[in-house]
Coordinates of C-alpha atoms and ligand atoms in Angstrom, one line a residue:
M23 CA -21.2 -17.1 -25.3
N24 CA -19.1 -13.9 -25.0
E25 CA -22.2 -11.7 -24.5
K26 CA -23.4 -13.9 -21.6
F27 CA -19.9 -13.9 -20.1
I28 CA -19.7 -10.1 -20.3
E29 CA -23.1 -9.8 -18.7
E30 CA -22.2 -12.1 -15.8
A31 CA -18.9 -10.5 -15.3
A32 CA -20.5 -7.0 -15.2
E33 CA -22.9 -8.3 -12.5
H34 CA -20.0 -9.8 -10.6
F35 CA -18.0 -6.5 -10.9
K36 CA -21.1 -4.5 -9.7
A37 CA -21.4 -6.6 -6.6
L38 CA -17.6 -6.3 -5.8
L39 CA -17.8 -2.5 -6.3
K40 CA -20.7 -2.2 -3.9
E41 CA -19.0 -4.3 -1.3
Q42 CA -15.8 -2.3 -1.6
I43 CA -17.6 1.1 -1.3
E44 CA -19.3 -0.2 1.8
R45 CA -15.9 -1.3 3.2
Q46 CA -14.4 2.1 2.5
E47 CA -17.3 3.7 4.3
R48 CA -16.9 1.4 7.3
M49 CA -13.2 2.3 7.6
E50 CA -14.0 6.0 7.6
K51 CA -15.7 5.6 11.0
A52 CA -13.5 6.1 14.0
A53 CA -11.9 2.9 15.2
V54 CA -11.4 2.0 18.9
K55 CA -7.9 0.9 19.8
T56 CA -7.3 -1.8 22.3
D57 CA -5.6 -0.4 25.4
F58 CA -3.5 -3.3 26.7
N59 CA -2.9 -1.6 30.1
S60 CA -6.6 -1.7 30.9
I61 CA -7.2 -5.4 30.0
P62 CA -7.7 -7.4 33.2
K63 CA -6.6 -10.7 31.5
L64 CA -4.5 -10.8 28.3
T65 CA -5.5 -13.7 26.1
I66 CA -2.8 -14.8 23.6
G67 CA -4.1 -17.3 21.0
L68 CA -1.6 -19.8 19.7
I69 CA -2.3 -21.3 16.3
D70 CA 0.0 -24.0 15.0
G71 CA -0.7 -23.9 11.3
D72 CA 0.6 -26.4 8.8
G73 CA 3.9 -28.0 7.7
I74 CA 6.7 -26.7 9.9
G75 CA 4.2 -24.6 11.8
P76 CA 3.7 -27.0 14.8
V77 CA 7.5 -27.5 15.0
I78 CA 8.4 -23.8 15.4
M79 CA 5.2 -23.0 17.4
A80 CA 6.1 -25.6 20.0
V81 CA 9.4 -23.7 20.7
A82 CA 7.5 -20.4 20.9
E83 CA 4.9 -21.8 23.3
K84 CA 7.5 -23.2 25.6
L85 CA 9.4 -19.9 25.8
L86 CA 6.3 -17.8 26.2
N87 CA 5.2 -20.0 29.0
E88 CA 8.5 -19.3 30.7
L89 CA 8.5 -15.6 30.0
L90 CA 4.9 -15.1 31.1
K91 CA 4.8 -17.6 34.0
D92 CA 4.1 -15.0 36.7
D93 CA 1.3 -13.4 34.7
I94 CA -0.2 -16.8 33.8
A95 CA 0.0 -17.9 37.5
S96 CA -1.7 -14.7 38.7
G97 CA -4.4 -14.9 36.0
K98 CA -3.3 -11.8 34.2
A99 CA -2.4 -13.7 31.0
E100 CA -3.5 -16.9 29.3
L101 CA -1.9 -18.8 26.4
K102 CA -4.9 -20.3 24.6
K103 CA -4.3 -23.1 22.0
I104 CA -6.6 -22.7 19.0
E105 CA -7.1 -25.9 17.1
G106 CA -8.5 -26.5 13.6
L107 CA -6.6 -24.0 11.4
T108 CA -5.0 -26.9 9.4
I109 CA -5.0 -27.4 5.7
E110 CA -6.8 -30.7 6.1
N111 CA -9.7 -29.2 8.1
R112 CA -9.9 -26.1 5.9
L113 CA -10.1 -28.3 2.7
A114 CA -12.6 -30.6 4.3
L115 CA -14.9 -27.7 5.2
N116 CA -14.0 -25.6 2.1
K117 CA -13.4 -22.6 4.3
A118 CA -10.3 -20.4 4.5
V119 CA -10.9 -20.1 8.3
P120 CA -13.7 -22.4 9.6
D121 CA -16.4 -20.5 11.5
D122 CA -15.8 -22.2 14.9
V123 CA -12.0 -21.4 14.6
L124 CA -12.7 -17.8 13.7
A125 CA -15.1 -17.5 16.7
E126 CA -12.3 -18.8 19.0
I127 CA -9.8 -16.5 17.5
K128 CA -12.0 -13.5 18.1
K129 CA -12.1 -14.3 21.8
C130 CA -8.3 -13.5 22.0
D131 CA -6.6 -10.2 22.2
V132 CA -3.5 -11.1 20.2
L133 CA -2.4 -14.1 18.2
L134 CA 0.8 -15.9 17.5
K135 CA 0.3 -18.0 14.3
G136 CA 2.3 -20.6 12.5
P137 CA 2.4 -20.6 8.7
T138 CA -0.7 -21.9 6.9
T139 CA -0.7 -23.6 3.5
T140 CA -2.7 -22.0 0.7
P141 CA -3.7 -24.3 -2.2
K142 CA -2.5 -23.0 -5.6
G143 CA -5.4 -22.1 -7.9
G144 CA -8.9 -23.1 -7.1
S145 CA -11.1 -20.7 -5.1
M146 CA -10.0 -21.3 -1.6
E147 CA -8.8 -18.0 -0.1
S148 CA -5.6 -17.9 2.0
A149 CA -6.2 -18.2 5.7
N150 CA -4.0 -15.1 6.2
V151 CA -5.9 -13.0 3.8
C152 CA -9.2 -14.0 5.5
L153 CA -7.8 -13.3 9.0
R154 CA -6.4 -10.0 8.0
R155 CA -9.8 -9.0 6.6
E156 CA -11.9 -10.5 9.4
L157 CA -9.8 -9.0 12.2
D158 CA -9.0 -5.9 10.1
L159 CA -5.3 -6.2 10.5
Y160 CA -4.3 -3.4 8.2
A161 CA -0.6 -2.9 9.0
N162 CA 1.9 -5.6 8.2
V163 CA 5.0 -4.5 10.0
R164 CA 8.3 -6.3 9.1
P165 CA 11.5 -5.1 10.7
V166 CA 14.9 -6.1 9.2
S167 CA 18.1 -5.4 11.1
I168 CA 21.7 -6.1 10.3
P169 CA 23.6 -3.8 12.7
E170 CA 27.1 -4.6 11.4
K171 CA 26.0 -3.4 8.0
G172 CA 24.2 -0.3 9.2
I173 CA 20.9 -1.7 8.2
D174 CA 17.8 -0.9 10.3
W175 CA 14.7 -1.1 8.1
C176 CA 11.1 -1.3 9.0
F177 CA 8.5 -2.1 6.3
F178 CA 4.9 -1.0 6.5
R179 CA 3.0 -3.1 4.1
E180 CA -0.7 -2.3 3.6
N181 CA -2.4 -5.6 4.5
T182 CA -6.0 -5.5 3.5
E183 CA -6.3 -4.0 0.0
G184 CA -4.4 -4.0 -3.3
E185 CA -4.4 -7.3 -5.2
Y186 CA -5.2 -9.4 -2.2
T187 CA -8.7 -8.3 -1.0
L188 CA -10.3 -9.6 -4.2
G189 CA -7.6 -12.0 -5.2
S190 CA -9.8 -15.1 -5.1
R191 CA -12.7 -13.3 -6.8
G192 CA -11.4 -12.6 -10.3
I193 CA -13.2 -13.6 -13.5
E194 CA -12.4 -16.1 -16.2
L195 CA -13.6 -16.7 -19.7
S196 CA -13.2 -20.5 -20.1
D197 CA -9.5 -21.0 -20.3
K198 CA -9.0 -18.0 -22.6
L199 CA -9.0 -14.9 -20.4
S200 CA -8.5 -14.2 -16.8
M201 CA -8.9 -10.9 -14.9
D202 CA -8.2 -10.0 -11.2
F203 CA -9.0 -6.8 -9.4
K204 CA -6.9 -4.4 -7.4
V205 CA -8.4 -2.0 -4.9
T206 CA -7.0 1.1 -3.1
T207 CA -9.1 3.2 -0.9
D208 CA -8.5 6.6 0.7
A209 CA -9.3 5.3 4.3
G210 CA -7.2 2.2 3.8
T211 CA -4.2 4.1 2.6
R212 CA -4.5 6.8 5.2
R213 CA -4.4 4.4 8.1
I214 CA -1.3 2.5 6.9
A215 CA 0.5 5.8 6.1
R216 CA -0.3 7.1 9.6
A217 CA 1.1 3.8 11.1
A218 CA 4.4 4.2 9.1
F219 CA 4.8 7.9 9.9
D220 CA 3.9 7.4 13.6
Y221 CA 6.5 4.6 13.8
A222 CA 9.1 6.9 12.2
R223 CA 8.3 9.7 14.6
A224 CA 8.3 7.5 17.7
N225 CA 11.6 5.9 16.7
G226 CA 13.5 9.0 15.7
K227 CA 13.5 8.1 12.0
T228 CA 13.8 11.0 9.5
N229 CA 12.7 9.5 6.3
V230 CA 9.9 7.4 4.8
S231 CA 10.2 5.8 1.4
I232 CA 6.9 5.5 -0.4
V233 CA 7.2 2.6 -2.8
T234 CA 4.7 1.9 -5.6
K235 CA 4.4 1.4 -9.4
A236 CA 2.4 4.5 -9.9
N237 CA 3.8 5.0 -13.4
I238 CA 2.0 1.9 -14.5
M239 CA -0.8 1.3 -11.9
K240 CA -1.9 4.9 -12.3
K241 CA -5.2 4.8 -10.4
T242 CA -4.6 2.5 -7.5
D243 CA -0.9 3.2 -6.8
G244 CA -1.3 6.8 -7.9
M245 CA -3.8 7.2 -5.1
F246 CA -1.6 5.4 -2.6
S247 CA 1.3 7.7 -3.3
R248 CA -0.8 10.9 -3.3
I249 CA -2.4 10.0 0.0
A250 CA 0.8 8.8 1.6
H251 CA 2.4 12.2 0.8
E252 CA -0.7 14.0 2.2
V253 CA -0.5 12.1 5.5
G254 CA 3.3 12.8 5.6
E255 CA 2.6 16.6 5.6
S256 CA 1.5 16.3 9.2
Y257 CA 5.0 15.0 10.1
P258 CA 7.2 18.0 9.0
E259 CA 10.3 16.6 10.7
I260 CA 10.1 13.5 8.4
T261 CA 10.9 13.6 4.7
A262 CA 9.0 11.4 2.3
D263 CA 10.5 10.1 -1.0
D264 CA 8.9 8.2 -3.9
Y265 CA 10.4 5.1 -5.5
Y266 CA 9.2 2.5 -7.9
I267 CA 9.2 -1.1 -6.6
D268 CA 11.5 -2.4 -9.3
I269 CA 14.3 0.0 -8.5
M270 CA 13.7 -0.4 -4.8
C271 CA 14.3 -4.2 -5.1
A272 CA 17.6 -3.3 -6.7
N273 CA 18.4 -0.7 -4.1
L274 CA 18.2 -3.2 -1.3
V275 CA 21.1 -5.2 -2.7
N276 CA 23.1 -2.0 -3.6
E277 CA 25.6 -1.9 -0.7
D278 CA 26.5 1.7 -1.5
I279 CA 23.1 3.1 -0.7
R280 CA 20.9 0.6 1.1
S281 CA 21.8 1.6 4.7
K282 CA 20.3 5.1 4.1
F283 CA 16.8 3.7 3.9
Q284 CA 14.8 3.7 7.2
V285 CA 11.0 3.2 6.9
F286 CA 9.2 1.8 3.8
L287 CA 5.5 2.3 3.1
L288 CA 4.1 0.1 0.4
P289 CA 0.9 -1.4 -1.0
N290 CA 0.1 -5.0 -0.3
L291 CA 1.7 -7.0 -3.1
Y292 CA 5.0 -5.0 -3.3
G293 CA 5.3 -5.2 0.4
D294 CA 4.8 -8.9 0.4
I295 CA 7.5 -9.5 -2.2
I296 CA 10.2 -7.0 -1.1
T297 CA 10.1 -8.1 2.6
D298 CA 11.1 -11.7 1.6
E299 CA 14.0 -10.1 -0.3
A300 CA 14.9 -8.0 2.8
A301 CA 14.6 -11.1 5.1
Q302 CA 17.0 -13.0 2.8
I303 CA 19.5 -10.1 3.1
Q304 CA 19.2 -10.5 6.9
G305 CA 20.0 -14.2 6.8
G306 CA 17.0 -16.0 5.3
V307 CA 13.3 -16.1 5.7
G308 CA 13.7 -18.3 8.7
T309 CA 15.1 -15.3 10.6
A310 CA 12.3 -12.7 10.2
G311 CA 9.1 -12.0 12.1
S312 CA 6.1 -10.2 10.9
A313 CA 3.3 -8.3 12.7
N314 CA -0.3 -7.9 11.4
I315 CA -1.7 -5.0 13.4
G316 CA -5.2 -3.6 13.6
D317 CA -6.9 -1.4 16.1
R318 CA -8.7 -4.2 18.0
Y319 CA -6.6 -7.3 17.2
A320 CA -3.0 -8.1 16.3
M321 CA -1.5 -11.3 14.9
F322 CA 2.2 -12.1 14.8
E323 CA 3.8 -14.6 12.5
A324 CA 7.0 -15.8 10.9
I325 CA 7.6 -14.1 7.5
H326 CA 7.8 -17.5 5.7
G327 CA 5.4 -20.2 4.7
S328 CA 4.7 -23.8 5.8
A329 CA 7.8 -25.1 3.9
P330 CA 6.0 -28.3 2.6
R331 CA 9.0 -29.5 0.7
K332 CA 11.1 -29.4 3.8
V333 CA 8.6 -31.5 5.6
E334 CA 8.4 -33.9 2.6
R335 CA 12.2 -34.3 2.7
G336 CA 11.9 -35.3 6.4
E337 CA 13.6 -32.1 7.5
G338 CA 10.7 -30.4 9.2
A339 CA 12.2 -30.8 12.7
Y340 CA 15.2 -28.7 11.6
A341 CA 13.1 -25.6 10.7
N342 CA 14.6 -22.5 12.2
P343 CA 12.3 -21.2 15.0
E344 CA 14.0 -17.8 15.0
S345 CA 11.4 -16.3 12.7
I346 CA 8.4 -17.2 15.0
L347 CA 10.5 -16.1 18.1
K348 CA 11.0 -12.7 16.4
A349 CA 7.3 -12.6 16.0
A350 CA 6.8 -13.5 19.7
E351 CA 9.2 -10.6 20.6
M352 CA 7.0 -8.2 18.5
L353 CA 3.9 -9.5 20.2
L354 CA 5.4 -8.9 23.7
R355 CA 6.3 -5.4 22.8
H356 CA 2.9 -4.7 21.3
V357 CA 1.1 -5.7 24.5
G358 CA 3.4 -3.5 26.7
K359 CA 5.8 -6.2 27.8
A360 CA 9.0 -4.8 26.3
D361 CA 11.1 -6.1 29.2
K362 CA 10.1 -9.7 28.4
A363 CA 10.7 -9.1 24.6
E364 CA 14.2 -7.9 25.5
R365 CA 14.9 -11.0 27.5
L366 CA 14.0 -13.1 24.6
E367 CA 15.9 -11.0 22.1
K368 CA 19.0 -11.1 24.2
A369 CA 18.8 -14.8 24.8
I370 CA 18.6 -15.5 21.1
A371 CA 21.5 -13.1 20.3
L372 CA 23.6 -14.8 23.0
C373 CA 22.9 -18.3 21.6
K374 CA 23.8 -17.2 18.1
K375 CA 27.0 -15.6 19.3
E376 CA 28.1 -18.4 21.6
G377 CA 27.1 -21.0 19.0
R378 CA 27.0 -24.1 21.1
V379 CA 23.8 -25.2 19.3
V380 CA 23.6 -24.0 15.7
M381 CA 20.6 -24.0 13.3
T382 CA 21.3 -24.5 9.6
G383 CA 17.7 -25.3 8.7
H384 CA 18.9 -28.8 7.6
A385 CA 19.8 -32.1 9.2
D386 CA 23.5 -31.1 9.6
G387 CA 22.4 -28.5 12.2
A388 CA 20.3 -28.6 15.4
T389 CA 16.6 -29.3 15.6
A390 CA 14.2 -26.4 16.4
A391 CA 13.5 -28.2 19.8
E392 CA 17.2 -28.3 20.6
F393 CA 17.7 -24.6 19.8
G394 CA 14.6 -23.8 21.9
E395 CA 16.1 -25.6 24.9
Y396 CA 19.3 -23.6 24.4
I397 CA 17.4 -20.3 24.4
L398 CA 15.4 -21.4 27.4
E399 CA 18.7 -22.0 29.3
K400 CA 19.9 -18.4 28.4
L401 CA 16.6 -16.6 29.2
Ligands
NAD14 P1 8.1 -21.1 2.3 O1 8.4 -19.8 3.0 O2 7.3 -22.1 3.0 O3 9.5 -21.8 1.9 C1 10.5 -21.1 1.2 C2 11.9 -21.7 1.5 O4 12.3 -21.3 2.8 C3 11.9 -23.2 1.4 O5 13.2 -23.6 0.9 C4 11.8 -23.6 2.9 O6 12.4 -24.8 3.2 C5 12.6 -22.4 3.6 N1 12.1 -22.1 4.9 C6 10.9 -21.5 5.3 N2 10.9 -21.4 6.6 C7 12.0 -21.9 7.1 C8 12.5 -22.0 8.4 N3 11.8 -21.6 9.5 N4 13.7 -22.6 8.6 C9 14.4 -23.0 7.5 N5 14.0 -22.8 6.3 C10 12.8 -22.3 6.0 O7 7.5 -20.7 0.9 P2 6.6 -21.5 -0.2 O8 7.2 -22.8 -0.4 O9 6.5 -20.5 -1.3 O10 5.2 -21.6 0.5 C11 4.7 -22.8 1.1 C12 3.3 -22.6 1.6 O11 3.2 -21.6 2.6 C13 2.3 -22.1 0.5 O12 1.1 -22.8 0.6 C14 2.1 -20.7 0.8 O13 0.9 -20.2 0.3 C15 2.2 -20.7 2.3 N6 2.6 -19.4 2.9 C16 2.0 -19.0 4.1 C17 2.4 -17.9 4.8 C18 1.8 -17.6 6.1 O14 1.0 -18.4 6.6 N7 2.1 -16.4 6.7 C19 3.4 -17.1 4.2 C20 4.0 -17.4 3.0 C21 3.6 -18.6 2.4

């Protein structure tokens, strides 16, 4: 029994290794970046997602329609609804992203996506992991800002490797033993490191914190740290420091030192976890947006999930849309519409300051739709 299992697992591992070597080789080839200034018509795909997704996306759609109304009227931009990325449809077809949905997605230039539910266990891959791979969205960028506390952080999480790329393809010996795989590549690390250092340079930042667990994950995180430093050598005006993820989680809640951190560069899993912590420090996961950026495509989302328990409690309508609006702001900046992003940013800030309509995330506060109307009024 064990011998057969070892043989099958070895074959499985061989196939994974071959696939990952090919992926690394593909990444080494020069990528072509989308130039948004030369696109005759910008197509923004809108994907509702599950749970509270349709609630917060309805607010985002309304505000984007208003902000882009001139571009839409003149045919320079289109908001395209993409149906079918629901948990019901994905389960029925047993596909993380159904083929026809993926084909529609690939016709867009950028995407705004509501959260999608991922079933626990089983073999169905997360829709996000699938989209990040299919669209090669290698940089997960998550800004967190609390000006009154001197906090201005930007997290660059590697988005296509680490524990995630093969997360649904581990091996199991009956119920006795399980093994997953973690992958780091030279090309994959180099491109996320360049994205972080480029951001630091473009935004006058002087330091990048490289956060791993290279003392334990010696091969994968060791490689990530080494290559990140190598890339950093081309940016002599920016210092690079090494931290382990455990102490960095503590540092973010240490009020004596946390405001000194500027840009964070992390492998996938650590970046996923620490950015929820950072969002909570900012005011909750309902307040943070997230960008998934590749050379050809980019996808913008709320940092949080589909909040199924909130929906079950009948509180879905009270979900805070600020997170997806932050994502919409990032989308507008990414496609060269910084003026429109600023209008949205200012309107949200004004609403929060004035406080005539207040979101609490619960039935004692406003609904997402009411907050959306309030922002629309202030645009
Ligand atoms: P969650 O982020 O959905 O919820 C965590 C907590 O935050 C809950 O208490 C929820 O009520 C609250 N919350 C989330 N968004 C909120 C908002 N806009 N306003 C107010 N409160 C909000 O996390 P979870 O329960 O761990 O995950 C639920 C599902 O979402 C899972 O299937 C998970 O895989 C999926 N998920 C998807 C994404 C994505 O699509 N990008 C990200 C994370 C989790």
